[in-house]
Short mmCIF file of C-alpha atoms in Angstrom, two decimals:
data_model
loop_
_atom_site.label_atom_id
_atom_site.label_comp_id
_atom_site.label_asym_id
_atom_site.label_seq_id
_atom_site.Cartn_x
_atom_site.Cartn_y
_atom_site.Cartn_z
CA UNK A 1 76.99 -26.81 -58.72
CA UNK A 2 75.20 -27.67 -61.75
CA UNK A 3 77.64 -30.15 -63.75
CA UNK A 4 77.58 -29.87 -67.66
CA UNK A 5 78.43 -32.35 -70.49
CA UNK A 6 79.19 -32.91 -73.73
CA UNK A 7 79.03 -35.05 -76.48
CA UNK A 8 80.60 -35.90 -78.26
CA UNK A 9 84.19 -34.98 -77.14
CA UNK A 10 85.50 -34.84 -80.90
CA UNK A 11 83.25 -35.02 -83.91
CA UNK A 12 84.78 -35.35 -87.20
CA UNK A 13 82.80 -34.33 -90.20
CA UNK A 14 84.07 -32.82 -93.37
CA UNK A 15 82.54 -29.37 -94.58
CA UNK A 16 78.93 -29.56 -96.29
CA UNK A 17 77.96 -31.75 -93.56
CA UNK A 18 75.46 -30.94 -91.29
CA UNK A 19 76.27 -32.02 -87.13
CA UNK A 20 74.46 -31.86 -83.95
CA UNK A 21 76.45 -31.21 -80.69
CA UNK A 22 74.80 -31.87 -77.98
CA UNK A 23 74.60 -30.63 -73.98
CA UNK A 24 73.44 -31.88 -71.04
CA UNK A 25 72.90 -30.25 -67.49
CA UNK A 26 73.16 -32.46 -64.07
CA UNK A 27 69.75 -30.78 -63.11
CA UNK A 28 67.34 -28.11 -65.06
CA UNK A 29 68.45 -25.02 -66.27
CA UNK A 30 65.03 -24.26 -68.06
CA UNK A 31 66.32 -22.35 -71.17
CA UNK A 32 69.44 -20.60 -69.25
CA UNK A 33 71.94 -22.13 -71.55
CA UNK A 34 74.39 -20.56 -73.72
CA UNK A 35 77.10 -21.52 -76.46
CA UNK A 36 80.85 -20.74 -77.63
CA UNK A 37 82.83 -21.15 -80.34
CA UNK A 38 86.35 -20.89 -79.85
CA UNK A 39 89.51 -20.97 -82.23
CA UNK A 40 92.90 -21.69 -81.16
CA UNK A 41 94.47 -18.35 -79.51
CA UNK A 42 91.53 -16.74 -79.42
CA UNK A 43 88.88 -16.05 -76.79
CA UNK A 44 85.13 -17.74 -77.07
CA UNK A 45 82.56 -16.17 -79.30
CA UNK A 46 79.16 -15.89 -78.10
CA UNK A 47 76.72 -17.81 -81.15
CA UNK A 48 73.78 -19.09 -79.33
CA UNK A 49 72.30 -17.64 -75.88
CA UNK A 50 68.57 -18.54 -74.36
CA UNK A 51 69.10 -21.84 -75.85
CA UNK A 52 68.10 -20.63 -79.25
CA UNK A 53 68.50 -16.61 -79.86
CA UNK A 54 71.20 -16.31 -82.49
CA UNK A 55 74.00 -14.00 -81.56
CA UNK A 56 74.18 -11.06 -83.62
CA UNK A 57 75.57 -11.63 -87.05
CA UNK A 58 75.84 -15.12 -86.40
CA UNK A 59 75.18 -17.36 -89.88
CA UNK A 60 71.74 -18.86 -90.06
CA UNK A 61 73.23 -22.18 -90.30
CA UNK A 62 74.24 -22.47 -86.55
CA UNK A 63 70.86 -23.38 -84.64
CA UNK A 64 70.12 -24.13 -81.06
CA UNK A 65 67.55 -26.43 -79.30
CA UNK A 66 66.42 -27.63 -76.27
CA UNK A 67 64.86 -26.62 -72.39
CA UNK A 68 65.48 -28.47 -68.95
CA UNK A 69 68.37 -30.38 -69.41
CA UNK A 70 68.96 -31.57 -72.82
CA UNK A 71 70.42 -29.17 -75.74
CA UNK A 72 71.67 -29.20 -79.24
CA UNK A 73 73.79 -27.32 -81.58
CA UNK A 74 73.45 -27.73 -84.57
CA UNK A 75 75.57 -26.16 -87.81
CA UNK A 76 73.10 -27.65 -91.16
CA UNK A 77 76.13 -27.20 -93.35
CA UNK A 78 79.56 -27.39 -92.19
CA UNK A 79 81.95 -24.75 -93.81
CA UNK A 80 85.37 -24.39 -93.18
CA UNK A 81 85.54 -21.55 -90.37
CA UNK A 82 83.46 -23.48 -88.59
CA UNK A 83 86.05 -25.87 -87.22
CA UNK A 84 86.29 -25.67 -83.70
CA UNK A 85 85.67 -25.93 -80.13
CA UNK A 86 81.95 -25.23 -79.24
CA UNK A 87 81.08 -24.98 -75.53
CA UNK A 88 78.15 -24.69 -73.56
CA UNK A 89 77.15 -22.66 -70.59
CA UNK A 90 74.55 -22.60 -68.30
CA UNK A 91 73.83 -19.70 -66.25
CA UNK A 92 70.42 -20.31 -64.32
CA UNK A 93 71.94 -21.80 -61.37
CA UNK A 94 74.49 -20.32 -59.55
CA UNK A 95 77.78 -19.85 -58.06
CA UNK A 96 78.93 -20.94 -60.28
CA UNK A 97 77.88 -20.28 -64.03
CA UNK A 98 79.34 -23.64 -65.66
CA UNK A 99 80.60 -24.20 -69.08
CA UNK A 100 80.92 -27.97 -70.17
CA UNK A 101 84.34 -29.49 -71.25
CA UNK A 102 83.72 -28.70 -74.50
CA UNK A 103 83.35 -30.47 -78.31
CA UNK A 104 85.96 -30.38 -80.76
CA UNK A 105 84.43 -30.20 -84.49
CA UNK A 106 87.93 -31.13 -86.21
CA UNK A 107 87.76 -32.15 -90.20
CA UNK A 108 87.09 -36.41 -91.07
CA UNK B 1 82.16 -0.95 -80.46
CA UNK B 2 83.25 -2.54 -77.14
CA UNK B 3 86.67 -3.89 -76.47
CA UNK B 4 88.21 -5.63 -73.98
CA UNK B 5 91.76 -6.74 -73.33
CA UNK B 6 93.79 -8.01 -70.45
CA UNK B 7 97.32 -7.27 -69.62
CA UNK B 8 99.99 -8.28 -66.47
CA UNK B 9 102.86 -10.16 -66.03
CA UNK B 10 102.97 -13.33 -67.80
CA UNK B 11 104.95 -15.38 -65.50
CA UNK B 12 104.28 -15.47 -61.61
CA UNK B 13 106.37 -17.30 -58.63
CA UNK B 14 104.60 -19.48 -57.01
CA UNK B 15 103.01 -18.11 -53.53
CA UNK B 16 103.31 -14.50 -55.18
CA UNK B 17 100.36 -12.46 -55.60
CA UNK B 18 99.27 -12.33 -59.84
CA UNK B 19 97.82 -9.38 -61.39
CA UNK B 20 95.85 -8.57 -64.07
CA UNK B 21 94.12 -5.87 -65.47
CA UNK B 22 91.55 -5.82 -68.27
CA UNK B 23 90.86 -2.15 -69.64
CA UNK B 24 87.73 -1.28 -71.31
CA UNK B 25 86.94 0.81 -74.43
CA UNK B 26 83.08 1.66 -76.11
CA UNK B 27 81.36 1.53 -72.94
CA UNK B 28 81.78 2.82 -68.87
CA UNK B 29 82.34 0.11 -66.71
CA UNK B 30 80.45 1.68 -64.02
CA UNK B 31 76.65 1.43 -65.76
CA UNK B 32 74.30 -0.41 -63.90
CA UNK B 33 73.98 -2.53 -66.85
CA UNK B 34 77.03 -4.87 -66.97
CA UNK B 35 78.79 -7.18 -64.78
CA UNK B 36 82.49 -7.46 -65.85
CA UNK B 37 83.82 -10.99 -65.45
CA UNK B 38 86.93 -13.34 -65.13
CA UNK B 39 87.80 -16.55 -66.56
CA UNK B 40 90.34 -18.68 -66.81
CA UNK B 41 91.06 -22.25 -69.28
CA UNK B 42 94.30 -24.09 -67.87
CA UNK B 43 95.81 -25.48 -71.05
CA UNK B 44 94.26 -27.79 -73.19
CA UNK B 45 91.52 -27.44 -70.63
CA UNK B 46 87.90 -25.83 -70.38
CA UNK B 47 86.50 -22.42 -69.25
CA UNK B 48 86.22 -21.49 -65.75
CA UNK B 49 84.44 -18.85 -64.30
CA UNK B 50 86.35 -16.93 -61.25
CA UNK B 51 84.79 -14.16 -60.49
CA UNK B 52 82.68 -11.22 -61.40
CA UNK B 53 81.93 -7.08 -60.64
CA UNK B 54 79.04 -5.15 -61.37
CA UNK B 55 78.98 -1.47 -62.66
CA UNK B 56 78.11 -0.31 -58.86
CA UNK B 57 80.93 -2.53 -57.03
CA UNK B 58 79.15 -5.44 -55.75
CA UNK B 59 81.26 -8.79 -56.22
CA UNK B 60 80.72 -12.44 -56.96
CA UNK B 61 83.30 -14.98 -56.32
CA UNK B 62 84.02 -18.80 -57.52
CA UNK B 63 83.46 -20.57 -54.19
CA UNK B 64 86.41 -22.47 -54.23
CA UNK B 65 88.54 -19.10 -54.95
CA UNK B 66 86.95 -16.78 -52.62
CA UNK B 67 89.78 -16.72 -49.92
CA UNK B 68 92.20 -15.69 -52.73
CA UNK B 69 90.64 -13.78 -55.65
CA UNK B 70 89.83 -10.20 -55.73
CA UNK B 71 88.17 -8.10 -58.19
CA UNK B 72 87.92 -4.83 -58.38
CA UNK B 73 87.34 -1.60 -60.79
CA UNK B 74 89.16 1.82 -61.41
CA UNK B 75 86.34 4.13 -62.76
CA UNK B 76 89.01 6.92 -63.46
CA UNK B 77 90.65 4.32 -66.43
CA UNK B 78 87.81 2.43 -67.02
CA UNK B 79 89.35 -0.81 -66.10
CA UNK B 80 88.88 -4.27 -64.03
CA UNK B 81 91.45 -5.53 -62.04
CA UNK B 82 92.34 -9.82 -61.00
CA UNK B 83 94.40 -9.91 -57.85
CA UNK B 84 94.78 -13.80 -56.91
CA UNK B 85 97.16 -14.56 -54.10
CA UNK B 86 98.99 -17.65 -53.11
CA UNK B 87 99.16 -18.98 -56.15
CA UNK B 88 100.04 -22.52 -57.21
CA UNK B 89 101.15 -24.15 -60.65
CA UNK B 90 97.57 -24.72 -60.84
CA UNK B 91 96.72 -21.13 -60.90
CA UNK B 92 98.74 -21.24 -64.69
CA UNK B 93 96.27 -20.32 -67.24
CA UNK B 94 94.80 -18.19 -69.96
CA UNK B 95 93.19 -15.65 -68.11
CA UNK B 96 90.40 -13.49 -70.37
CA UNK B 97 87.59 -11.07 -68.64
CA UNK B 98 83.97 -10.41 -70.47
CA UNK B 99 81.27 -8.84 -70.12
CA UNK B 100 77.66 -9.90 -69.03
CA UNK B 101 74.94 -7.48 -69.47
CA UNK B 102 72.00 -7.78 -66.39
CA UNK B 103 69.77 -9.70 -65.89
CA UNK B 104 70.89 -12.55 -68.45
CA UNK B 105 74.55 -14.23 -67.66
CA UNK B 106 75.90 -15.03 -70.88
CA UNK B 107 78.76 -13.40 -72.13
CA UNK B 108 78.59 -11.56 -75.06
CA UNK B 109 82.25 -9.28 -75.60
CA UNK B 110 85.59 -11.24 -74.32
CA UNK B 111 88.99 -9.66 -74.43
CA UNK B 112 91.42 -11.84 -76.08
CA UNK B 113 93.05 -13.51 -72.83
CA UNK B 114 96.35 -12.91 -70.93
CA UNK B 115 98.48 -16.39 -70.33
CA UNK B 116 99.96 -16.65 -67.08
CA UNK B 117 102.45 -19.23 -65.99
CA UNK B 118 102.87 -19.55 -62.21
CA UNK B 119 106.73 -21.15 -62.06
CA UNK B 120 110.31 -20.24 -60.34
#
């Protein structure tokens, strides 16, 4: 099972700000890597999928990076509905799919 | 526009079977196109991925929930069904389904999840 992390676990930044999240896959998942956002009560929103294809309607500020084993998500200028939980997922290697544990964006 | 959204009992005794049911509007489950999945995030916890079916039947289970979890589809309501059996306090979490359109694996439409508490 391909194990995913992330850091950090809580980034606090205060809106205007630009952040990086950042991924990283026990072993390759060439560019098989997805992310989340998700709010409290709801259910994960797809933003970022092949590692850097924008969801649909997604602002141009969220960007994705990264192949192998190392990716980053990065938001250039932090606005209010952005804070969150972000996840990523990697689905080249499988069963499972994996999401990592997850990085909460939370206001400094 | 595709929606998505589970229902079942919210509270399950422990060793009972749970049950839940996600139904399925803007698209037919049974294309060749889509898988329809499960997941589950304990509390306070991350996502994991339990088990999937495609349009045509075939099924995909977590490894480690094989022995318990089955997933099916009813084509005359459009819908997905969860059937987990034996089921410990552990089982106790949000439960949501989505959708992943073949050949990628990310999911791109998630109902808005169905918490279920496994207690006496």
């Amino acid at each position: 099972e391909v194990v995913m992390t992330q850091s950090p676990a809580t980034l606090s930044a205060s809106p205007g700000e630009r952040v990086t999240l950042s991924c990283r896959a026990s072993q390759s998942v060439d560019s098989n890597l997805a992310w989340y956002q998700q709010k409290p009560g709801q259910a994960p929103r797809l933003l970022i999928y092949r590692a850097s294809t924008r969801a649909t309607g997604l602002p141009a500020r969220f960007s994705g990076s990264g192949s192998g084993t190392e990716f980053t998500l990065t938001i250039s200028s932090l606005q209010s509905e952005d804070f969150a939980i972000y996840y990523c997922q990697q689905y080249n290697d499988w069963p499972p799919f994996t999401f990592g544990p997850g990085t909460k964006v939370d206001v400094k | 526009q595709v929606q998505l959204q589970e229902s079942g009992p919210g509270l399950v005794k422990p060793s009972q079977t749970l049950s839940l049911t996600c139904s399925v509007s803007g698209v037919s489950i049974t294309s060749n196109n889509y898988f329809w999945n499960w997941i589950r995030q304990p509390a306070g916890k991350g996502l994991e991925w339990i088990g999937r079916i495609h349009g045509r039947g075939n099924t995909d289970y977590h490894p480690s929930l094989k022995s318990r979890l089955t997933v099916s589809i009813d084509k005359s309501t459009n819908q997905v069904s969860l059937t987990l059996t034996s089921v410990t306090a552990a089982d106790s979490a949000v439960y949501f389904c989505a959708r992943t359109v073949w050949p990628t694996h990310y999911y791109d439409f998630w109902g808005r999840g169905r918490l279920v508490t496994v207690s006496s």
